[in-house]
């Protein structure tokens, strides 16, 4: 598992607020971003998709981790802004 986080740069915040004509920082949805990369290990019971990837278990694991992240203290997911790919 690899976890990456970032905060939006000041210039990017300013530019987004200027171009959206919304000068309220509270309305910027992606001030902080989190990316979790999972490489599921294969077992004898796993089925592989057409490209040789672990299909079912990998998808379940990704959504399980997404659910864990969305329940972190202080996290407020915005339904239209969550990307699950």
Tab-separated table of C-alpha atoms in Angstrom:
chain	number	residue	atom	x	y	z
A	1	UNK	CA	0.000	0.000	0.000
A	2	UNK	CA	1.285	3.435	-0.899
A	3	UNK	CA	-0.382	6.603	0.388
A	4	UNK	CA	0.258	10.017	-1.119
A	5	UNK	CA	-1.076	13.320	0.113
A	6	UNK	CA	-0.784	16.863	-1.102
A	7	UNK	CA	-2.045	20.343	-0.405
A	8	UNK	CA	-2.916	22.708	-3.206
A	9	UNK	CA	-0.302	25.394	-3.811
A	10	UNK	CA	-1.213	28.979	-2.911
A	11	UNK	CA	-1.130	30.136	-6.531
A	12	UNK	CA	-3.439	27.286	-7.562
A	13	UNK	CA	-5.886	28.221	-4.787
A	14	UNK	CA	-5.861	31.858	-5.843
A	15	UNK	CA	-6.241	30.960	-9.532
A	16	UNK	CA	-9.139	28.600	-8.868
A	17	UNK	CA	-10.962	31.195	-6.770
A	18	UNK	CA	-10.400	33.849	-9.458
A	19	UNK	CA	-11.522	31.701	-12.392
A	20	UNK	CA	-14.574	30.335	-10.560
A	21	UNK	CA	-15.527	33.860	-9.432
A	22	UNK	CA	-15.901	32.456	-5.930
A	23	UNK	CA	-13.560	34.128	-3.480
A	24	UNK	CA	-14.427	31.879	-0.550
A	25	UNK	CA	-11.715	29.355	0.344
A	26	UNK	CA	-14.350	27.163	2.011
A	27	UNK	CA	-15.852	26.508	-1.431
A	28	UNK	CA	-12.633	25.037	-2.884
A	29	UNK	CA	-13.119	21.261	-2.666
A	30	UNK	CA	-9.598	20.021	-3.360
A	31	UNK	CA	-7.362	21.986	-0.996
A	32	UNK	CA	-6.097	18.639	0.301
A	33	UNK	CA	-5.968	15.410	-1.698
A	34	UNK	CA	-5.217	11.826	-0.740
A	35	UNK	CA	-4.280	8.987	-3.082
A	36	UNK	CA	-4.093	5.376	-1.884
A	37	UNK	CA	-2.490	2.870	-4.253
A	38	UNK	CA	-3.099	-0.804	-3.485
A	39	UNK	CA	-1.342	-3.766	-5.104
A	40	UNK	CA	-3.380	-6.808	-3.997
A	41	UNK	CA	-1.434	-10.044	-3.663
A	42	UNK	CA	-2.775	-13.022	-5.527
A	43	UNK	CA	-3.826	-16.296	-3.924
A	44	UNK	CA	-4.832	-19.625	-5.450
A	45	UNK	CA	-8.522	-18.693	-5.055
A	46	UNK	CA	-8.307	-15.381	-6.947
A	47	UNK	CA	-9.641	-15.093	-10.452
A	48	UNK	CA	-7.685	-13.084	-12.976
A	49	UNK	CA	-9.310	-10.749	-15.487
A	50	UNK	CA	-8.406	-10.681	-19.203
A	51	UNK	CA	-5.262	-8.628	-18.485
A	52	UNK	CA	-4.018	-10.925	-15.730
A	53	UNK	CA	-5.092	-8.645	-12.849
A	54	UNK	CA	-6.851	-9.779	-9.700
A	55	UNK	CA	-10.413	-8.723	-10.435
A	56	UNK	CA	-12.940	-9.237	-7.654
A	57	UNK	CA	-10.705	-9.022	-4.591
A	58	UNK	CA	-8.913	-5.926	-5.881
A	59	UNK	CA	-12.181	-4.064	-6.490
A	60	UNK	CA	-13.521	-5.057	-3.072
A	61	UNK	CA	-10.275	-3.969	-1.415
A	62	UNK	CA	-10.303	-0.573	-3.144
A	63	UNK	CA	-13.859	0.200	-2.046
A	64	UNK	CA	-13.120	-1.075	1.448
A	65	UNK	CA	-10.178	1.327	1.768
A	66	UNK	CA	-12.289	4.162	0.308
A	67	UNK	CA	-14.881	3.509	3.021
A	68	UNK	CA	-12.189	3.553	5.713
A	69	UNK	CA	-10.795	6.859	4.454
A	70	UNK	CA	-14.259	8.417	4.281
A	71	UNK	CA	-14.784	7.572	7.960
A	72	UNK	CA	-11.585	9.240	9.164
A	73	UNK	CA	-12.210	11.913	11.831
A	74	UNK	CA	-12.754	15.304	10.233
A	75	UNK	CA	-13.217	13.946	6.710
A	76	UNK	CA	-16.221	15.375	4.890
A	77	UNK	CA	-16.597	13.674	1.498
A	78	UNK	CA	-18.280	15.682	-1.228
A	79	UNK	CA	-20.289	13.056	-3.166
A	80	UNK	CA	-19.882	14.736	-6.556
A	81	UNK	CA	-16.124	15.224	-6.084
A	82	UNK	CA	-14.928	11.777	-4.906
A	83	UNK	CA	-13.015	9.938	-7.622
A	84	UNK	CA	-12.827	6.185	-7.156
A	85	UNK	CA	-10.500	5.103	-9.900
